[in-house]
PDB file of C-alpha atoms and ligand atoms in Angstrom:
ATOM      1  CA  MET A   1     -39.146  31.079  35.375  1.00 50.00           C
ATOM      2  CA  LYS A   2     -38.623  27.284  34.650  1.00 52.00           C
ATOM      3  CA  LEU A   3     -35.405  26.164  33.942  1.00 48.00           C
ATOM      4  CA  LYS A   4     -35.619  25.127  30.613  1.00 53.00           C
ATOM      5  CA  HIS A   5     -36.647  28.056  29.965  1.00 55.00           C
ATOM      6  CA  LYS A   6     -34.030  29.724  31.894  1.00 53.00           C
ATOM      7  CA  VAL A   7     -31.507  27.795  29.181  1.00 49.00           C
ATOM      8  CA  TRP A   8     -33.186  28.948  26.512  1.00 51.00           C
ATOM      9  CA  LEU A   9     -33.214  32.475  27.198  1.00 47.00           C
ATOM     10  CA  LEU A  10     -29.578  32.181  27.903  1.00 47.00           C
ATOM     11  CA  SER A  11     -29.004  30.649  24.748  1.00 51.00           C
ATOM     12  CA  VAL A  12     -30.394  33.351  22.893  1.00 47.00           C
ATOM     13  CA  LEU A  13     -27.991  35.958  25.104  1.00 45.00           C
ATOM     14  CA  SER A  14     -24.723  33.873  24.898  1.00 49.00           C
ATOM     15  CA  LEU A  15     -25.376  33.992  20.601  1.00 45.00           C
ATOM     16  CA  SER A  16     -26.066  37.649  20.697  1.00 47.00           C
ATOM     17  CA  LEU A  17     -23.512  38.954  22.266  1.00 43.00           C
ATOM     18  CA  LEU A  18     -21.231  36.795  20.191  1.00 44.00           C
ATOM     19  CA  PHE A  19     -22.739  38.423  17.346  1.00 43.00           C
ATOM     20  CA  LEU A  20     -22.174  41.772  18.536  1.00 42.00           C
ATOM     21  CA  GLY A  21     -19.210  41.392  19.380  1.00 43.00           C
ATOM     22  CA  SER A  22     -18.236  40.419  16.198  1.00 42.00           C
ATOM     23  CA  CYS A  23     -19.526  43.414  14.692  1.00 41.00           C
ATOM     24  CA  GLY A  24     -16.907  46.089  16.068  1.00 42.00           C
ATOM     25  CA  THR A  25     -13.934  44.082  15.156  1.00 46.00           C
ATOM     26  CA  LYS A  26     -13.114  42.866  11.854  1.00 55.00           C
ATOM     27  CA  SER A  27     -10.927  39.813  10.992  1.00 65.00           C
ATOM     28  CA  ILE A  28      -7.386  40.354   9.642  1.00 69.00           C
ATOM     29  CA  ALA A  29      -7.650  39.499   6.661  1.00 73.00           C
ATOM     30  CA  ASN A  30      -9.571  43.186   6.267  1.00 81.00           C
ATOM     31  CA  GLN A  31      -8.022  46.000   8.882  1.00 92.00           C
ATOM     32  CA  ASP A  32      -6.872  48.609   7.702  1.00 97.00           C
ATOM     33  CA  ILE A  33      -2.781  47.495   6.508  1.00 97.00           C
ATOM     34  CA  PHE A  34      -2.194  51.501   6.214  1.00 97.00           C
ATOM     35  CA  GLU A  35      -4.638  52.521  10.116  1.00 97.00           C
ATOM     36  CA  ARG A  36      -2.512  49.856  11.648  1.00 97.00           C
ATOM     37  CA  ILE A  37       0.826  50.699  11.084  1.00 97.00           C
ATOM     38  CA  GLU A  38       0.091  54.122  11.572  1.00 95.00           C
ATOM     39  CA  GLU A  39      -0.560  53.018  15.402  1.00 95.00           C
ATOM     40  CA  THR A  40       2.448  50.096  15.226  1.00 96.00           C
ATOM     41  CA  PRO A  41       5.346  51.039  12.528  1.00 97.00           C
ATOM     42  CA  GLU A  42       5.545  47.747  11.776  1.00 98.00           C
ATOM     43  CA  ILE A  43       4.975  45.981   8.573  1.00 98.00           C
ATOM     44  CA  PHE A  44       4.825  41.470   7.558  1.00 98.00           C
ATOM     45  CA  TRP A  45       6.806  41.169   4.743  1.00 98.00           C
ATOM     46  CA  GLY A  46       6.443  37.820   3.666  1.00 98.00           C
ATOM     47  CA  VAL A  47       8.745  36.802   1.547  1.00 98.00           C
ATOM     48  CA  LYS A  48      11.197  33.216   0.461  1.00 97.00           C
ATOM     49  CA  ASN A  49      14.437  31.859   3.064  1.00 97.00           C
ATOM     50  CA  ASP A  50      15.971  28.765   0.814  1.00 95.00           C
ATOM     51  CA  THR A  51      16.493  31.389  -2.482  1.00 96.00           C
ATOM     52  CA  ARG A  52      19.995  32.549  -3.024  1.00 95.00           C
ATOM     53  CA  LEU A  53      20.571  36.094  -3.660  1.00 97.00           C
ATOM     54  CA  PHE A  54      16.742  37.259  -2.301  1.00 98.00           C
ATOM     55  CA  GLY A  55      15.387  35.975   0.361  1.00 98.00           C
ATOM     56  CA  LEU A  56      17.868  33.427   2.163  1.00 97.00           C
ATOM     57  CA  MET A  57      18.155  32.425   5.544  1.00 97.00           C
ATOM     58  CA  ASN A  58      21.952  32.656   7.420  1.00 97.00           C
ATOM     59  CA  ILE A  59      21.810  29.455   9.569  1.00 96.00           C
ATOM     60  CA  GLU A  60      24.546  31.688  11.816  1.00 97.00           C
ATOM     61  CA  THR A  61      22.826  34.838  12.379  1.00 97.00           C
ATOM     62  CA  ARG A  62      19.477  33.165  11.968  1.00 97.00           C
ATOM     63  CA  GLU A  63      18.312  36.981   9.712  1.00 98.00           C
ATOM     64  CA  VAL A  64      17.025  37.188   6.289  1.00 98.00           C
ATOM     65  CA  GLU A  65      19.018  37.688   3.747  1.00 98.00           C
ATOM     66  CA  GLY A  66      18.421  39.367   0.052  1.00 98.00           C
ATOM     67  CA  PHE A  67      17.581  41.394  -2.742  1.00 98.00           C
ATOM     68  CA  ASP A  68      13.902  41.374  -1.995  1.00 98.00           C
ATOM     69  CA  ILE A  69      14.533  41.882   2.234  1.00 98.00           C
ATOM     70  CA  ASP A  70      16.502  44.509   1.674  1.00 98.00           C
ATOM     71  CA  ILE A  71      14.265  45.816  -0.389  1.00 99.00           C
ATOM     72  CA  ALA A  72      11.939  46.219   2.028  1.00 98.00           C
ATOM     73  CA  LYS A  73      14.062  46.874   4.284  1.00 98.00           C
ATOM     74  CA  ALA A  74      14.227  50.020   2.606  1.00 98.00           C
ATOM     75  CA  LEU A  75      10.311  50.277   1.838  1.00 98.00           C
ATOM     76  CA  THR A  76      10.041  50.338   5.446  1.00 98.00           C
ATOM     77  CA  LYS A  77      12.637  53.017   6.551  1.00 98.00           C
ATOM     78  CA  GLU A  78      10.256  55.350   3.795  1.00 98.00           C
ATOM     79  CA  ILE A  79       6.444  54.462   4.706  1.00 98.00           C
ATOM     80  CA  LEU A  80       6.910  54.746   8.758  1.00 98.00           C
ATOM     81  CA  GLY A  81      10.840  55.899   9.847  1.00 97.00           C
ATOM     82  CA  GLU A  82      14.163  55.489  10.833  1.00 94.00           C
ATOM     83  CA  ASP A  83      11.657  53.094  14.032  1.00 92.00           C
ATOM     84  CA  GLY A  84       9.835  51.673  12.176  1.00 97.00           C
ATOM     85  CA  LYS A  85       9.586  47.664  11.860  1.00 98.00           C
ATOM     86  CA  ALA A  86      10.090  44.799   9.287  1.00 98.00           C
ATOM     87  CA  THR A  87       9.226  41.457  10.558  1.00 98.00           C
ATOM     88  CA  PHE A  88       9.473  38.491   8.298  1.00 98.00           C
ATOM     89  CA  VAL A  89       7.631  35.390   7.934  1.00 98.00           C
ATOM     90  CA  GLU A  90       8.479  32.759   5.787  1.00 98.00           C
ATOM     91  CA  VAL A  91       6.254  31.898   2.013  1.00 98.00           C
ATOM     92  CA  THR A  92       6.877  29.127  -0.739  1.00 97.00           C
ATOM     93  CA  SER A  93       5.420  30.057  -3.979  1.00 97.00           C
ATOM     94  CA  LYS A  94       2.479  27.853  -3.404  1.00 97.00           C
ATOM     95  CA  THR A  95       2.112  29.485   0.699  1.00 98.00           C
ATOM     96  CA  ARG A  96       2.439  32.841  -0.431  1.00 98.00           C
ATOM     97  CA  ILE A  97      -1.399  34.109  -1.923  1.00 98.00           C
ATOM     98  CA  PRO A  98      -2.782  32.076   1.184  1.00 98.00           C
ATOM     99  CA  LEU A  99      -1.209  33.647   3.385  1.00 98.00           C
ATOM    100  CA  ILE A 100      -1.520  36.803   2.053  1.00 97.00           C
ATOM    101  CA  LYS A 101      -5.654  36.536   1.793  1.00 97.00           C
ATOM    102  CA  ASN A 102      -5.619  35.160   5.829  1.00 96.00           C
ATOM    103  CA  GLY A 103      -4.312  38.168   6.527  1.00 96.00           C
ATOM    104  CA  ASN A 104      -1.034  36.484   8.670  1.00 97.00           C
ATOM    105  CA  ILE A 105       1.798  39.184   6.165  1.00 98.00           C
ATOM    106  CA  ASP A 106       1.028  42.173   4.764  1.00 98.00           C
ATOM    107  CA  ALA A 107       3.088  42.588   1.481  1.00 98.00           C
ATOM    108  CA  ILE A 108       4.218  39.447  -0.109  1.00 98.00           C
ATOM    109  CA  ILE A 109       8.596  40.009  -1.748  1.00 98.00           C
ATOM    110  CA  ALA A 110       8.882  36.863  -3.066  1.00 98.00           C
ATOM    111  CA  THR A 111      10.605  36.711  -6.554  1.00 98.00           C
ATOM    112  CA  MET A 112       6.616  36.609  -7.811  1.00 98.00           C
ATOM    113  CA  THR A 113       6.034  37.361 -11.421  1.00 98.00           C
ATOM    114  CA  ILE A 114       2.801  39.318 -11.914  1.00 98.00           C
ATOM    115  CA  SER A 115       0.055  37.638 -13.902  1.00 98.00           C
ATOM    116  CA  GLU A 116      -2.663  38.186 -14.934  1.00 97.00           C
ATOM    117  CA  GLU A 117      -4.000  34.873 -13.151  1.00 97.00           C
ATOM    118  CA  ARG A 118      -2.411  35.795 -10.136  1.00 98.00           C
ATOM    119  CA  LEU A 119      -4.220  39.542 -10.390  1.00 98.00           C
ATOM    120  CA  LYS A 120      -7.338  37.921  -9.485  1.00 98.00           C
ATOM    121  CA  GLN A 121      -6.324  37.402  -6.273  1.00 98.00           C
ATOM    122  CA  VAL A 122      -4.360  40.287  -5.328  1.00 98.00           C
ATOM    123  CA  ASP A 123      -3.587  43.628  -6.794  1.00 98.00           C
ATOM    124  CA  PHE A 124       0.591  44.679  -7.589  1.00 98.00           C
ATOM    125  CA  SER A 125       3.306  47.148  -6.642  1.00 98.00           C
ATOM    126  CA  ASN A 126       4.534  48.353  -9.582  1.00 98.00           C
ATOM    127  CA  VAL A 127       7.457  46.376 -11.432  1.00 98.00           C
ATOM    128  CA  TYR A 128      10.513  46.500  -9.507  1.00 98.00           C
ATOM    129  CA  PHE A 129      12.781  43.542 -11.291  1.00 98.00           C
ATOM    130  CA  ASP A 130      12.886  42.042 -14.571  1.00 97.00           C
ATOM    131  CA  ALA A 131      13.585  38.710 -14.412  1.00 97.00           C
ATOM    132  CA  GLY A 132      12.649  35.611 -17.032  1.00 98.00           C
ATOM    133  CA  GLN A 133      12.460  31.692 -16.387  1.00 98.00           C
ATOM    134  CA  SER A 134      15.528  30.174 -17.576  1.00 98.00           C
ATOM    135  CA  LEU A 135      16.886  26.262 -17.129  1.00 98.00           C
ATOM    136  CA  LEU A 136      19.901  24.943 -14.929  1.00 98.00           C
ATOM    137  CA  VAL A 137      21.558  21.645 -16.216  1.00 98.00           C
ATOM    138  CA  LYS A 138      24.615  19.672 -15.486  1.00 98.00           C
ATOM    139  CA  LYS A 139      28.018  20.899 -16.440  1.00 98.00           C
ATOM    140  CA  GLY A 140      28.226  18.780 -19.563  1.00 97.00           C
ATOM    141  CA  SER A 141      24.483  17.700 -20.504  1.00 98.00           C
ATOM    142  CA  PRO A 142      23.498  17.321 -23.420  1.00 97.00           C
ATOM    143  CA  ILE A 143      20.313  19.643 -22.398  1.00 98.00           C
ATOM    144  CA  LYS A 144      21.707  23.000 -24.118  1.00 97.00           C
ATOM    145  CA  GLY A 145      18.396  25.632 -24.759  1.00 97.00           C
ATOM    146  CA  VAL A 146      14.434  25.019 -23.781  1.00 97.00           C
ATOM    147  CA  GLU A 147      14.222  22.859 -27.278  1.00 96.00           C
ATOM    148  CA  ASP A 148      16.065  20.066 -25.550  1.00 97.00           C
ATOM    149  CA  LEU A 149      12.951  19.195 -23.956  1.00 97.00           C
ATOM    150  CA  ASP A 150      11.695  16.388 -25.410  1.00 96.00           C
ATOM    151  CA  ALA A 151       9.973  13.180 -23.462  1.00 97.00           C
ATOM    152  CA  ASN A 152      12.848  11.508 -22.454  1.00 97.00           C
ATOM    153  CA  THR A 153      12.952  14.554 -20.669  1.00 98.00           C
ATOM    154  CA  THR A 154      12.071  15.380 -16.577  1.00 98.00           C
ATOM    155  CA  VAL A 155      11.918  19.119 -15.747  1.00 98.00           C
ATOM    156  CA  LEU A 156      12.264  19.695 -11.603  1.00 98.00           C
ATOM    157  CA  ALA A 157       9.923  22.657 -11.098  1.00 97.00           C
ATOM    158  CA  VAL A 158       9.206  24.148  -7.668  1.00 97.00           C
ATOM    159  CA  LYS A 159       4.311  24.152  -7.560  1.00 96.00           C
ATOM    160  CA  GLY A 160       2.825  27.166  -7.532  1.00 96.00           C
ATOM    161  CA  SER A 161       5.436  29.186  -9.801  1.00 97.00           C
ATOM    162  CA  THR A 162       4.262  30.668 -12.751  1.00 97.00           C
ATOM    163  CA  SER A 163       7.344  28.064 -14.155  1.00 96.00           C
ATOM    164  CA  ALA A 164       5.973  24.985 -13.894  1.00 91.00           C
ATOM    165  CA  LEU A 165       2.582  26.896 -16.065  1.00 93.00           C
ATOM    166  CA  ASN A 166       5.329  28.509 -18.078  1.00 97.00           C
ATOM    167  CA  ILE A 167       7.360  24.521 -19.088  1.00 95.00           C
ATOM    168  CA  ARG A 168       4.196  22.448 -20.108  1.00 94.00           C
ATOM    169  CA  GLU A 169       3.844  25.597 -22.827  1.00 95.00           C
ATOM    170  CA  HIS A 170       7.812  25.620 -23.971  1.00 96.00           C
ATOM    171  CA  ALA A 171       7.542  22.802 -23.951  1.00 96.00           C
ATOM    172  CA  PRO A 172       4.955  20.990 -23.748  1.00 96.00           C
ATOM    173  CA  GLU A 173       6.351  17.063 -24.309  1.00 96.00           C
ATOM    174  CA  ALA A 174       8.288  16.811 -21.087  1.00 97.00           C
ATOM    175  CA  LYS A 175       7.422  14.684 -18.453  1.00 97.00           C
ATOM    176  CA  ILE A 176       7.446  17.624 -15.349  1.00 97.00           C
ATOM    177  CA  LEU A 177       8.033  16.882 -11.381  1.00 98.00           C
ATOM    178  CA  GLU A 178       7.305  19.538  -8.932  1.00 97.00           C
ATOM    179  CA  LEU A 179       8.182  19.767  -5.866  1.00 97.00           C
ATOM    180  CA  GLU A 180       7.908  21.681  -2.691  1.00 95.00           C
ATOM    181  CA  ASN A 181      10.178  23.946  -2.661  1.00 94.00           C
ATOM    182  CA  TYR A 182      13.492  25.727  -4.352  1.00 93.00           C
ATOM    183  CA  ALA A 183      15.465  23.848  -2.099  1.00 92.00           C
ATOM    184  CA  GLU A 184      13.797  20.413  -2.642  1.00 96.00           C
ATOM    185  CA  ALA A 185      13.279  21.414  -6.797  1.00 97.00           C
ATOM    186  CA  PHE A 186      17.837  21.761  -6.347  1.00 97.00           C
ATOM    187  CA  THR A 187      18.742  18.295  -4.484  1.00 97.00           C
ATOM    188  CA  ALA A 188      15.652  16.642  -6.264  1.00 98.00           C
ATOM    189  CA  LEU A 189      18.525  18.143  -9.463  1.00 98.00           C
ATOM    190  CA  GLN A 190      21.096  16.941  -7.536  1.00 97.00           C
ATOM    191  CA  SER A 191      20.076  12.980  -7.070  1.00 98.00           C
ATOM    192  CA  GLY A 192      19.283  12.807 -10.898  1.00 97.00           C
ATOM    193  CA  GLN A 193      15.578  12.491  -9.777  1.00 98.00           C
ATOM    194  CA  GLY A 194      14.919  15.489 -12.853  1.00 98.00           C
ATOM    195  CA  ASP A 195      17.370  16.689 -15.665  1.00 98.00           C
ATOM    196  CA  ALA A 196      16.607  19.740 -15.749  1.00 98.00           C
ATOM    197  CA  MET A 197      15.101  22.349 -12.550  1.00 98.00           C
ATOM    198  CA  THR A 198      13.587  25.699 -14.160  1.00 98.00           C
ATOM    199  CA  THR A 199      12.842  29.094 -13.380  1.00 98.00           C
ATOM    200  CA  ASP A 200      13.801  32.657 -13.506  1.00 98.00           C
ATOM    201  CA  SER A 201      18.156  32.873 -14.003  1.00 96.00           C
ATOM    202  CA  ALA A 202      18.040  35.036 -11.288  1.00 95.00           C
ATOM    203  CA  ILE A 203      17.403  32.486  -9.289  1.00 97.00           C
ATOM    204  CA  LEU A 204      18.871  29.901 -10.749  1.00 97.00           C
ATOM    205  CA  LEU A 205      22.311  31.426 -10.747  1.00 94.00           C
ATOM    206  CA  GLY A 206      22.436  32.119  -7.365  1.00 94.00           C
ATOM    207  CA  MET A 207      22.049  28.457  -7.333  1.00 96.00           C
ATOM    208  CA  ALA A 208      24.628  27.355  -9.961  1.00 96.00           C
ATOM    209  CA  GLU A 209      27.584  30.766  -8.537  1.00 93.00           C
ATOM    210  CA  GLU A 210      26.956  28.104  -4.593  1.00 94.00           C
ATOM    211  CA  ASN A 211      27.405  24.503  -6.897  1.00 97.00           C
ATOM    212  CA  PRO A 212      29.792  25.455  -8.870  1.00 96.00           C
ATOM    213  CA  ASP A 213      28.268  21.623 -10.857  1.00 98.00           C
ATOM    214  CA  TYR A 214      25.966  22.952 -12.124  1.00 98.00           C
ATOM    215  CA  THR A 215      25.116  25.280 -15.664  1.00 98.00           C
ATOM    216  CA  LEU A 216      22.154  27.495 -16.768  1.00 98.00           C
ATOM    217  CA  ALA A 217      21.410  26.579 -20.544  1.00 98.00           C
ATOM    218  CA  GLY A 218      19.859  28.494 -22.627  1.00 95.00           C
ATOM    219  CA  ASP A 219      18.353  31.956 -23.624  1.00 95.00           C
ATOM    220  CA  ILE A 220      16.104  32.866 -20.847  1.00 97.00           C
ATOM    221  CA  PHE A 221      12.595  32.289 -22.561  1.00 97.00           C
ATOM    222  CA  THR A 222       9.720  34.544 -20.442  1.00 98.00           C
ATOM    223  CA  ASP A 223      10.013  37.924 -18.830  1.00 98.00           C
ATOM    224  CA  GLU A 224       9.139  37.597 -14.929  1.00 98.00           C
ATOM    225  CA  PRO A 225       8.351  40.923 -13.561  1.00 98.00           C
ATOM    226  CA  TYR A 226       8.262  41.233 -10.483  1.00 98.00           C
ATOM    227  CA  GLY A 227       6.237  42.734  -8.166  1.00 98.00           C
ATOM    228  CA  ILE A 228       4.812  43.512  -4.376  1.00 99.00           C
ATOM    229  CA  ALA A 229       1.720  41.869  -4.059  1.00 98.00           C
ATOM    230  CA  ILE A 230      -0.683  42.712  -1.370  1.00 98.00           C
ATOM    231  CA  ASN A 231      -3.951  42.468  -0.871  1.00 97.00           C
ATOM    232  CA  LYS A 232      -7.505  43.225  -2.391  1.00 97.00           C
ATOM    233  CA  GLY A 233      -8.920  46.977  -0.582  1.00 97.00           C
ATOM    234  CA  GLN A 234      -6.120  48.363   0.676  1.00 98.00           C
ATOM    235  CA  GLU A 235      -5.125  50.469  -1.577  1.00 98.00           C
ATOM    236  CA  ALA A 236      -3.193  53.507   0.755  1.00 98.00           C
ATOM    237  CA  PHE A 237      -1.310  50.670   1.655  1.00 98.00           C
ATOM    238  CA  LEU A 238      -0.763  50.117  -2.408  1.00 98.00           C
ATOM    239  CA  GLU A 239      -0.479  53.447  -2.756  1.00 98.00           C
ATOM    240  CA  ALA A 240       2.236  54.205  -0.103  1.00 98.00           C
ATOM    241  CA  VAL A 241       4.553  50.935  -1.123  1.00 98.00           C
ATOM    242  CA  ASN A 242       3.822  52.439  -5.037  1.00 98.00           C
ATOM    243  CA  GLN A 243       5.800  56.169  -4.068  1.00 98.00           C
ATOM    244  CA  ALA A 244       8.358  54.357  -0.825  1.00 98.00           C
ATOM    245  CA  LEU A 245       9.339  52.329  -4.537  1.00 98.00           C
ATOM    246  CA  ALA A 246      10.376  55.280  -6.025  1.00 98.00           C
ATOM    247  CA  THR A 247      11.914  58.136  -3.998  1.00 98.00           C
ATOM    248  CA  ILE A 248      13.990  54.596  -3.574  1.00 98.00           C
ATOM    249  CA  LYS A 249      14.598  54.813  -7.663  1.00 98.00           C
ATOM    250  CA  GLU A 250      15.127  58.072  -7.289  1.00 98.00           C
ATOM    251  CA  ASN A 251      17.624  58.718  -3.862  1.00 98.00           C
ATOM    252  CA  GLY A 252      19.967  55.692  -5.840  1.00 98.00           C
ATOM    253  CA  THR A 253      18.916  52.968  -3.043  1.00 98.00           C
ATOM    254  CA  TYR A 254      17.937  51.186  -5.116  1.00 98.00           C
ATOM    255  CA  GLN A 255      19.744  51.024  -7.469  1.00 98.00           C
ATOM    256  CA  GLU A 256      22.742  50.057  -3.909  1.00 98.00           C
ATOM    257  CA  ILE A 257      20.882  47.162  -3.279  1.00 98.00           C
ATOM    258  CA  PHE A 258      20.746  45.899  -6.724  1.00 98.00           C
ATOM    259  CA  ASP A 259      25.066  46.500  -7.071  1.00 97.00           C
ATOM    260  CA  LYS A 260      24.967  44.887  -4.128  1.00 98.00           C
ATOM    261  CA  TRP A 261      23.398  41.072  -4.872  1.00 97.00           C
ATOM    262  CA  PHE A 262      24.147  41.448  -8.659  1.00 95.00           C
ATOM    263  CA  PRO A 263      27.183  42.720  -8.909  1.00 93.00           C
ATOM    264  CA  ASN A 264      27.559  41.729 -12.611  1.00 82.00           C
ATOM    265  CA  VAL A 265      24.623  42.760 -13.957  1.00 80.00           C
ATOM    266  CA  ASN A 266      23.748  46.413 -16.029  1.00 76.00           C
ATOM    267  CA  ASN A 267      20.256  47.544 -14.710  1.00 72.00           C
TER     268      ASN A 267
HETATM  269  N1  LIG B   1       9.277  34.082 -10.489  1.00 87.20           N
HETATM  270  C1  LIG B   1       8.191  33.058 -10.689  1.00 87.20           C
HETATM  271  C2  LIG B   1       6.728  32.777 -10.407  1.00 87.20           C
HETATM  272  O1  LIG B   1       6.304  34.079  -9.635  1.00 87.20           O
HETATM  273  C3  LIG B   1       9.447  32.286 -10.665  1.00 87.20           C
HETATM  274  C4  LIG B   1      10.363  31.842  -8.345  1.00 87.20           C
HETATM  275  C5  LIG B   1       8.963  32.228  -8.070  1.00 87.20           C
HETATM  276  O2  LIG B   1       9.203  30.930  -7.431  1.00 87.20           O
HETATM  277  O3  LIG B   1       8.631  32.564  -6.748  1.00 87.20           O
HETATM  278  O4  LIG B   1       6.182  32.358 -10.034  1.00 87.20           O
END
């Protein structure tokens, strides 16, 4: 055989092998999570690392802590048993949907509101926390509520959050500055880059507790029901998460976790 023909034959052969190989293995994002965790008992949860009370990195222990984290641990135990492992991967409001779409994480439990827009991309568990949007300002600020946000005020919000969208609706005149994450948004508020910061009141409460010069302004002006996001096409895993959620609500575990993080709130 001539050299030219040999080279051609080899390329055809290797291309066919490549094609056959890729037929056998599904991409990570399309693998059935429920089947995988039955074999390897580990769930990858996307969580916040900069949100006090929900998901915050403890720099001493290098462990992430908060309500979302404890709920994820309880659900993991319920689904996989005592030996099941909950592994936490950091997400921000902006990165959480891309990370689940790529198959980097199995579920998002990260202060995430169930919204029509998001339901086009992911499925959600039943509601596990009821939040609502509010404002955080420096004590003594003339801003007492969303009605005080006018063309002369700048509001700080986080990219990829419902808060950034909602504020356009509730304060259309106000200028909006969107930051990458909550740590950056609060630093921007402290340095005077904005007059108020907006997100869910429970998140703002965490910041106000830690920084007594800041306070919440006005009542909540939206409903933000939190759900656990799971990729589309993962019905068995979604069902397992919903069942586990119902169980921890029934057996008191949910209430214990709620009281640990929100001792002064009635549920
Ligand atoms: N719950 C709102 C949202 O899902 C704000 C909190 C957040 O950015 O995660 O966008």
